[in-house]
Tab-separated table of C-alpha atoms and ligand atoms in Angstrom:
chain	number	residue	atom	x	y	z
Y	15	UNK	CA	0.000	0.000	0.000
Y	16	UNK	CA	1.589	3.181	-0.970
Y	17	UNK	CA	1.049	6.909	0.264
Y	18	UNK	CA	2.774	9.932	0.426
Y	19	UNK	CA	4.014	12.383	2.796
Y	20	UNK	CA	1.286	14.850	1.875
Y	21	UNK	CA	-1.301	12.196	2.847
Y	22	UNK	CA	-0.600	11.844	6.670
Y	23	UNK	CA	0.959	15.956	7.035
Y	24	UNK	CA	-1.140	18.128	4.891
Y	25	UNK	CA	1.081	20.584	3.061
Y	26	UNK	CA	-1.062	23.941	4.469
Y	27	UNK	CA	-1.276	22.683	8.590
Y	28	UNK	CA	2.203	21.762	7.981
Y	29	UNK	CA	3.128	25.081	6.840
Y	30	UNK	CA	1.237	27.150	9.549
Y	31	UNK	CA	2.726	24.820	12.090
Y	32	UNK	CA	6.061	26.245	11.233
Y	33	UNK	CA	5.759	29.278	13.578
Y	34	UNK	CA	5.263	26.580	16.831
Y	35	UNK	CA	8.065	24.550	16.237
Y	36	UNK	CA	9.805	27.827	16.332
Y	37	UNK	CA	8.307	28.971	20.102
Y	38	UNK	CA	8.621	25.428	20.988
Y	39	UNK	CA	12.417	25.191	20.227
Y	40	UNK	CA	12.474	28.767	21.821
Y	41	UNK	CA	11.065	27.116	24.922
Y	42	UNK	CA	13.805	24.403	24.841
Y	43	UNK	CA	16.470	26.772	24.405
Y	44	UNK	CA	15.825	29.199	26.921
Y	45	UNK	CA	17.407	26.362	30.047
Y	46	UNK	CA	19.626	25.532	27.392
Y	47	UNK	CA	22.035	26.212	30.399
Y	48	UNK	CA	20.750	23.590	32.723
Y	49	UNK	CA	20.891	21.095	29.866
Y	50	UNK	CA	23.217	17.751	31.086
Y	51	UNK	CA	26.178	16.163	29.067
Y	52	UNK	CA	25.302	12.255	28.647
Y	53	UNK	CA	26.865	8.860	27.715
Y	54	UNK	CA	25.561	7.386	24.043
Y	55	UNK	CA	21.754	6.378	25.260
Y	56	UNK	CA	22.142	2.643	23.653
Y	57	UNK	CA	25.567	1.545	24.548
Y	58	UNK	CA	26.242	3.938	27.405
Y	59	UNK	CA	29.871	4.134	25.700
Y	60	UNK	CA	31.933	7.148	26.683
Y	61	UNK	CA	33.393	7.263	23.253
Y	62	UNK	CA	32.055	9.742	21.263
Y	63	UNK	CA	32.777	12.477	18.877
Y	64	UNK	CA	30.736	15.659	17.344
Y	65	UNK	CA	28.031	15.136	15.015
Y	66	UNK	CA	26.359	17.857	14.112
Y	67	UNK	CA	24.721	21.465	15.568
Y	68	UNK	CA	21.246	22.150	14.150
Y	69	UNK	CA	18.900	25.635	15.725
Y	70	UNK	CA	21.065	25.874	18.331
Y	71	UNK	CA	21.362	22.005	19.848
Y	72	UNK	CA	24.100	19.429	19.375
Y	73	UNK	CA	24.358	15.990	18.687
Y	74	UNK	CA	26.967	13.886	19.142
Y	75	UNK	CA	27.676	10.126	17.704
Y	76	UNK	CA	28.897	7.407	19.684
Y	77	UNK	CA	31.543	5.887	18.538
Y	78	UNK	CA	30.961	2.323	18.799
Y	79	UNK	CA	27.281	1.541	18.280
Y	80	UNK	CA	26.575	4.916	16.238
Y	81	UNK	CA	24.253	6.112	18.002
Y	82	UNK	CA	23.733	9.995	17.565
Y	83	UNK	CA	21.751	11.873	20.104
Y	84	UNK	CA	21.518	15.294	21.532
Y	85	UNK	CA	24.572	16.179	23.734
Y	86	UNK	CA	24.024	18.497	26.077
Y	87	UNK	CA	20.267	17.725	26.561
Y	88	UNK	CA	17.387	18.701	28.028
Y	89	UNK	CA	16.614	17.458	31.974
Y	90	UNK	CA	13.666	14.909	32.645
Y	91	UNK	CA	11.968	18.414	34.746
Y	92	UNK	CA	12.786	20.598	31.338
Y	93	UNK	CA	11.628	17.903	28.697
Y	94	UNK	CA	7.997	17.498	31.036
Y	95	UNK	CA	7.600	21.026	31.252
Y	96	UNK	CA	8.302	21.492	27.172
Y	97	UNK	CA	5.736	18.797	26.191
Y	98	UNK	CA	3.254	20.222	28.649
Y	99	UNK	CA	3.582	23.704	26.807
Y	100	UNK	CA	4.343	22.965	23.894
Y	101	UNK	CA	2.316	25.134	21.258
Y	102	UNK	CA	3.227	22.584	18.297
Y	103	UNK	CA	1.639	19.702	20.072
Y	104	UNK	CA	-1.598	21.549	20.946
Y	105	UNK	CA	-1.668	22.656	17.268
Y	106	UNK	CA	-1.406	18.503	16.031
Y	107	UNK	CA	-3.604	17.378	18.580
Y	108	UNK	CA	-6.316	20.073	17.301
Y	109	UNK	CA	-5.993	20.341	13.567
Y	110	UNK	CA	-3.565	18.178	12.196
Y	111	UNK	CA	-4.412	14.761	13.730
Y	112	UNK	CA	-7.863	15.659	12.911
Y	113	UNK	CA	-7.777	16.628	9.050
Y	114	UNK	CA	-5.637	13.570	8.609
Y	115	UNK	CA	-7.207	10.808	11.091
Y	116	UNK	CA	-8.683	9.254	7.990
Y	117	UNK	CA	-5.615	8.345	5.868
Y	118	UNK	CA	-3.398	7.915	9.255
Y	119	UNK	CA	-6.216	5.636	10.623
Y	120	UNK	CA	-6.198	3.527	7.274
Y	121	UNK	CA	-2.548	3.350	6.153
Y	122	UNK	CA	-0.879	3.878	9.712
Y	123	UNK	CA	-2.892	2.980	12.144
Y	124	UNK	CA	-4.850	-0.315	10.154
Y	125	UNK	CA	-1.333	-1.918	9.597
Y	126	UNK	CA	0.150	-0.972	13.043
Y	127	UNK	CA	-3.011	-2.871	14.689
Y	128	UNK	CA	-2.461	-5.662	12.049
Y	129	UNK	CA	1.107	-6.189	12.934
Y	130	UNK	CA	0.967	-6.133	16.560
Y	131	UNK	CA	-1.684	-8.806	16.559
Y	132	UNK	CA	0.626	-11.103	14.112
Y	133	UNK	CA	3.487	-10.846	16.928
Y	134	UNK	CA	1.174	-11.702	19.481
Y	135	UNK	CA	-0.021	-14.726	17.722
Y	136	UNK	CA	3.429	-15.888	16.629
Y	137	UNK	CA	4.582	-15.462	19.896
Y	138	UNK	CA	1.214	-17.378	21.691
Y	139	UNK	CA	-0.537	-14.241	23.353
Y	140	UNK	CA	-4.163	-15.251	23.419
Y	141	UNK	CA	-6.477	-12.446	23.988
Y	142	UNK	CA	-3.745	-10.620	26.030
Y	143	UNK	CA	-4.464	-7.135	28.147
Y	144	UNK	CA	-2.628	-4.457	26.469
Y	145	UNK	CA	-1.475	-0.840	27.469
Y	146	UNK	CA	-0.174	1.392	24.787
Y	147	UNK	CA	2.217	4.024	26.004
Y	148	UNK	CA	2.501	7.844	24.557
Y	149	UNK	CA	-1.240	7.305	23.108
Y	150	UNK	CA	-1.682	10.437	21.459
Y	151	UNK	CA	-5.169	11.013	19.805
Y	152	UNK	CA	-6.055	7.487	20.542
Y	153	UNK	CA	-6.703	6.071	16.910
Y	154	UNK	CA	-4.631	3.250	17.360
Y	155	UNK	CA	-5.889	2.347	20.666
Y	156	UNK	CA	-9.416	2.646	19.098
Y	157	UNK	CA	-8.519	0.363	16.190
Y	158	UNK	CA	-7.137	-2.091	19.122
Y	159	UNK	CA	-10.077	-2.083	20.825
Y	160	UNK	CA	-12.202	-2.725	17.837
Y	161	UNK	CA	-10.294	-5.899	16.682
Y	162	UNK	CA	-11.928	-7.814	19.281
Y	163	UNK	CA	-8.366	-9.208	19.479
Y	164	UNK	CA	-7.297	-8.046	23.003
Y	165	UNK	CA	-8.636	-8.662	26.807
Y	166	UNK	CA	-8.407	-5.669	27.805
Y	167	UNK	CA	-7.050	-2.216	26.451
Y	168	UNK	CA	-5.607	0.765	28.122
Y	169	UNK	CA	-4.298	4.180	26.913
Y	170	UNK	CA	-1.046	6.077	28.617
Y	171	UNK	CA	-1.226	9.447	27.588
Y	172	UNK	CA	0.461	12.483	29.103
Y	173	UNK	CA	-0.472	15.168	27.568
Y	174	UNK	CA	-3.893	16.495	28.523
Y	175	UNK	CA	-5.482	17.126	24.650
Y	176	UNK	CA	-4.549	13.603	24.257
Y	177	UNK	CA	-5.893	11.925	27.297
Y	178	UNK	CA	-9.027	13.778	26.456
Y	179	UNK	CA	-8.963	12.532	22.943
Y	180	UNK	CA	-8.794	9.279	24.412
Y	181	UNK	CA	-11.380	9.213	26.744
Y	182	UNK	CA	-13.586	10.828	24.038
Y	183	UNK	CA	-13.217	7.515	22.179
Y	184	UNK	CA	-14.235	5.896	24.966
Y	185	UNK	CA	-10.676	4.263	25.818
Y	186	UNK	CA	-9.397	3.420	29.669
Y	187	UNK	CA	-6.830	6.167	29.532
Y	188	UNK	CA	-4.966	7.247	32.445
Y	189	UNK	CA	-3.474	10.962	31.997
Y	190	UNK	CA	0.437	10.170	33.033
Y	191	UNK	CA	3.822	9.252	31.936
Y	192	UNK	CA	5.039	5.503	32.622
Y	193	UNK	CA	7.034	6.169	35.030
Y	194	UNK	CA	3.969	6.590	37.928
Y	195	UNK	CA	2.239	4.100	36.804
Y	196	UNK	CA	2.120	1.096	39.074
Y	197	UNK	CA	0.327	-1.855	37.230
Y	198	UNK	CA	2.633	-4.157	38.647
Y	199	UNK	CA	1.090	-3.788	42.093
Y	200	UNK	CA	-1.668	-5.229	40.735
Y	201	UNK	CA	-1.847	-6.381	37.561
Y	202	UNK	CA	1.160	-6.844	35.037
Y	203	UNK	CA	0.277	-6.786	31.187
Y	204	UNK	CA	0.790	-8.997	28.335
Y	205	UNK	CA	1.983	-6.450	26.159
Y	206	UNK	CA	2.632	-2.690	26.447
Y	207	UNK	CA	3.484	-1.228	22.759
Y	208	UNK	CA	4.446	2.402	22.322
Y	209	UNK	CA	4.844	4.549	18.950
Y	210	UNK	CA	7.543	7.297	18.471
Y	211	UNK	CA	8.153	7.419	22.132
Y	212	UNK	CA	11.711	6.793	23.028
Y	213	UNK	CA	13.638	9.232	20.559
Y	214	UNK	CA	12.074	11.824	22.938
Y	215	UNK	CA	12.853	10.604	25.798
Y	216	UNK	CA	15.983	12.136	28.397
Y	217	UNK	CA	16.726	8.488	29.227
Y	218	UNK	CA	15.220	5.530	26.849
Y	219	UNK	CA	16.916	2.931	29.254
Y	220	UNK	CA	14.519	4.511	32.621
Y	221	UNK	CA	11.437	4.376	30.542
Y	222	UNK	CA	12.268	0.470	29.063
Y	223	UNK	CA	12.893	-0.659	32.845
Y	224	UNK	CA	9.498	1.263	34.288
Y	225	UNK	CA	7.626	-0.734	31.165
Y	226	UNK	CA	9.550	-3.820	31.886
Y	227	UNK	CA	7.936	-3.725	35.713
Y	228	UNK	CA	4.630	-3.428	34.042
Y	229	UNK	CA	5.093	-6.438	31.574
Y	230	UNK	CA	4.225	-10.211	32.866
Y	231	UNK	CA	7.825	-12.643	32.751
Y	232	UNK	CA	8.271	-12.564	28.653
Y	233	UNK	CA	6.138	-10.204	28.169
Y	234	UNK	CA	5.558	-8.502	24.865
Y	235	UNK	CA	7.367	-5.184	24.185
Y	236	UNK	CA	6.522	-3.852	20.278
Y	237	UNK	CA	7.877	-0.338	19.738
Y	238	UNK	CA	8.855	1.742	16.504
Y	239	UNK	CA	11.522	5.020	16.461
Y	240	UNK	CA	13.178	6.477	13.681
Y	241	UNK	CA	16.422	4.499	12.539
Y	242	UNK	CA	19.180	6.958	12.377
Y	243	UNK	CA	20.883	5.362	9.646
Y	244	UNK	CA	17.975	4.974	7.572
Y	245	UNK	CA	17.969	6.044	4.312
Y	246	UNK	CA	16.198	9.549	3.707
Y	247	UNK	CA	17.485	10.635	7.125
Y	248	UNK	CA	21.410	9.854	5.855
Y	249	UNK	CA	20.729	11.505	2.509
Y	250	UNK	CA	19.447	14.529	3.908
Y	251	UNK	CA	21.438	14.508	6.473
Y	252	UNK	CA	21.759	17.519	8.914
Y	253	UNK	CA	18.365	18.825	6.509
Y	254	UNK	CA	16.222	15.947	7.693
Y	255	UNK	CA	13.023	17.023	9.654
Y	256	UNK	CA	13.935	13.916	11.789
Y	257	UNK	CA	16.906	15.820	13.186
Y	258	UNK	CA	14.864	18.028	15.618
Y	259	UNK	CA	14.912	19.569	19.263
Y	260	UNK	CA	12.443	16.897	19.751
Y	261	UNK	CA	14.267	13.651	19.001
Y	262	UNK	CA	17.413	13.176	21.720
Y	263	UNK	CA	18.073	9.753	20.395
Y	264	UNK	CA	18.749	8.235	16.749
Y	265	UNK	CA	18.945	4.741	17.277
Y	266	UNK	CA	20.029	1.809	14.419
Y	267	UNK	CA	18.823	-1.565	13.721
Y	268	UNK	CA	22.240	-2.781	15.847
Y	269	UNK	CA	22.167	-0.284	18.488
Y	270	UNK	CA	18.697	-0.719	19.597
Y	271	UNK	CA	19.479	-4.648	20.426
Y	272	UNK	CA	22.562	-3.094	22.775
Y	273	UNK	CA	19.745	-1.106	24.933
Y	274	UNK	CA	17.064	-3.457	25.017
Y	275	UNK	CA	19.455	-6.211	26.566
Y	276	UNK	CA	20.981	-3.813	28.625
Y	277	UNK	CA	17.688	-2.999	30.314
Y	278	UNK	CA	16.435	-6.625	30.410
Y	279	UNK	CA	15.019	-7.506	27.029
Y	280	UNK	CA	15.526	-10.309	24.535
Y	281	UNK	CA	15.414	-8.348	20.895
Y	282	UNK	CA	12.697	-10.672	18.698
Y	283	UNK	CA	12.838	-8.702	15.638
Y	284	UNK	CA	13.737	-5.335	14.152
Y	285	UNK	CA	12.802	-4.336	11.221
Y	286	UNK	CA	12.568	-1.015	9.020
Y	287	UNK	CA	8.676	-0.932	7.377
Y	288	UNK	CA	8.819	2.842	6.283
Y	289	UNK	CA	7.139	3.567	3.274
Y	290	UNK	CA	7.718	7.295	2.905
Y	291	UNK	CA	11.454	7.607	2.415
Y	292	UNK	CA	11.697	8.836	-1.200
Y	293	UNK	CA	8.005	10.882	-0.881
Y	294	UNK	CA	10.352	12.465	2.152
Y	295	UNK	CA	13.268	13.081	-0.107
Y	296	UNK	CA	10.850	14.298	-3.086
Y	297	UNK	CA	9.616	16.632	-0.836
Y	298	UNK	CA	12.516	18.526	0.474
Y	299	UNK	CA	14.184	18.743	-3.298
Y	300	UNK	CA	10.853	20.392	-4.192
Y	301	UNK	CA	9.939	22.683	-1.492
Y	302	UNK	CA	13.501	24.166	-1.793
Y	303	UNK	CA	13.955	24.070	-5.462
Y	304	UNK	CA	17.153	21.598	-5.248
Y	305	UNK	CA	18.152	20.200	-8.581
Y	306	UNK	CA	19.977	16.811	-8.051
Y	307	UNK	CA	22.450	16.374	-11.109
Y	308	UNK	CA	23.290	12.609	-10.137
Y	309	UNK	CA	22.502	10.686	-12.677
Y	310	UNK	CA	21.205	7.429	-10.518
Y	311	UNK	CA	19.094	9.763	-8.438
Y	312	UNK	CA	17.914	11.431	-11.752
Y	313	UNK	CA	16.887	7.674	-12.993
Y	314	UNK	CA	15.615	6.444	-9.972
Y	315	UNK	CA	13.479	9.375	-8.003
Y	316	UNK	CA	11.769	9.975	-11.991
Y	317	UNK	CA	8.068	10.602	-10.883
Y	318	UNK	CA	7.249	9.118	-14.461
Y	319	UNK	CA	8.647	5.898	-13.372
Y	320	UNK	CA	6.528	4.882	-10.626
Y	321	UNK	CA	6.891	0.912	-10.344
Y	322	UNK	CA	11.077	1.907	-10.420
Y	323	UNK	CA	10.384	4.052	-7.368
Y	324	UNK	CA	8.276	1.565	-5.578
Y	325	UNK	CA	10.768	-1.167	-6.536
Y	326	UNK	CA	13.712	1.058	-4.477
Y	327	UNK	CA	11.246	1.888	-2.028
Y	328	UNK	CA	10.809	-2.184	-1.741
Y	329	UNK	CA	14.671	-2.216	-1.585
Y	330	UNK	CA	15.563	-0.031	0.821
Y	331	UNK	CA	12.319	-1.360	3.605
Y	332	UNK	CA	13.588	-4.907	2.768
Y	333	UNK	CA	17.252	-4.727	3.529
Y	334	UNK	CA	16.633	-2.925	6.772
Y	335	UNK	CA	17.618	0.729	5.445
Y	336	UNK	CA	14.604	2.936	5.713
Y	337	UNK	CA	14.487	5.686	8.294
Y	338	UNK	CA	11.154	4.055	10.475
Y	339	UNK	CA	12.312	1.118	12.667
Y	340	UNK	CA	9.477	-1.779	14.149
Y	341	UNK	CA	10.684	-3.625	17.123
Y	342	UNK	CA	9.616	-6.172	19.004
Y	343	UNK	CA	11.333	-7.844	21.939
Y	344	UNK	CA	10.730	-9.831	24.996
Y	345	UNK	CA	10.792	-9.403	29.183
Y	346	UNK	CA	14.199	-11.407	30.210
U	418	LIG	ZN1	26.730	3.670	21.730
């Protein structure tokens, strides 16, 4: 199933949403002095040199699991305070998850519901509860629910647009982050997924122990994040909207195995399903007029040659390069 950028971010919302990521970085900025030097957020390896410096914040790469991530960053107190003011979100959570619900729900959400119920078959979860972390407007938690597939299902949402979204689908939401929630006192869960979570997070390894509490002994973790060394991300390099205040962590398909075991997981699969890394490319060569004189990308980004693009589209998802990583692993 193909779609385009354009599809799930319409070009106008996108465009007036410009002026809030610029407040919200603003907002970041101004305790840029009380942001904290850290290890690489995978490996926890010392070694490390500089990556890049993009609107004022810098990222540094880790030498050996190449990991990039922000270096100084943000404090657990700053990031909670950003997300709970930021003017971006409130804008998404009120027009642009809205005027794209349909296409997201169909081509994002649809498949997302579809996979996680294949993992929990393969791996023999009948019927298991489920708690979805970072639930945002509560479309996928919806389509969860209206599988049939799961015992019981239960929204995490932080942010208070979202938790309302949720309960307006009528979804058990609770309006927190991870870390206060105590299932485990009374009941663990079969499997706790969460979407574009941990690349925001101050420290990924914190957040994959407080899930781990909440998960029953090999318990189902299925997560996605961007892959840092995925393809439209590397070709665009420092230009790629990926590379944000908003993302601390670019992870691989290597380095993500290093953190999960180090905070108690057994990796099951990884795997890169993105469909929009060329339509992300296309994009950015459009909006700002580039012309691209290499003759391979000539040949193979040709809009006139649609199957060729799909085919390399194909390629890159199938040998693990595009720039959207699936993951699923289990509770050691
Ligand atoms: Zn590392």
């Amino acid at each position: 199933m193909s779609f385009s950028e354009k599809d799930i971010r319409p070009e106008k919302l996108i465009k007036a949403a410009k002026v809030f990521i610029n407040s919200d970085r603003k907002l970041l900025l101004k305790n840029k002095k009380n942001f904290i030097k850290v290890v690489c957020p995978a490996c926890h390896s010392k070694k490390k040199k500089f990556f890049l410096k993009k609107n004022g914040f810098r990222y540094s790469i880790c030498i050996n699991c190449l990991t990039y991530y922000m270096n100084p960053r943000p404090t657990v107190e700053i990031l909670d305070h950003f997300y709970k003011n930021s003017k971006n979100y409130r804008f998404w959570n009120k027009y642009i998850f809205p005027a794209s619900e349909k296409v997201r729900r169909k081509k994002i959400f649809k498949p997302r519901v579809n996979e996680c119920i294949k993992f929990c078959k393969k791996y023999n979860f009948k019927k298991p509860s489920i708690v979805d972390v970072g639930a945002g407007f509560g479309t996928f938690c919806d389509l969860l629910k209206k599988s049939g597939y799961f015992s019981k299902v239960i929204a995490i949402e932080p942010s208070l647009e979202g938790y309302l979204n949720c309960k307006k689908k009528k979804i058990s939401s609770i309006n927190d982050v991870i870390e206060n929630v105590k299932f485990y006192k009374t009941d663990k869960f079969q499997v706790i997924t969460n979407f574009e979570v941990i690349e925001h997070l101050f420290s990924p390894r914190d957040f994959l122990l407080n899930v781990r509490k909440n998960l029953v002994s090999n318990g189902l973790l299925i997560f996605s994040c961007p892959n840092g060394e995925g393809f439209d991300v590397k070709f665009l390099g420092k230009n790629s909207n990926t590379i944000d205040h908003e993302h601390l962590n670019y992870f691989n398909t290597s380095s993500i195995k290093i953190l999960l075991k180090k905070s108690g997981y057994k990796t099951l699969e990884v795997f890169t399903p993105g469909k929009l890394d060329i339509s992300i490319i296309d994009s950015y060569v459009t909006n700002k007029n580039i012309i691209i004189e290499d003759p391979f990308y000539q040949k193979v980004f040709n809009k006139k040659n649609q199957k060729l693009r799909n085919n390399f589209q194909d390629f890159i998802v199938s040998n693990n390069l595009s720039s959207s990583m699936f993951v699923v692993a289990k509770k050691k």
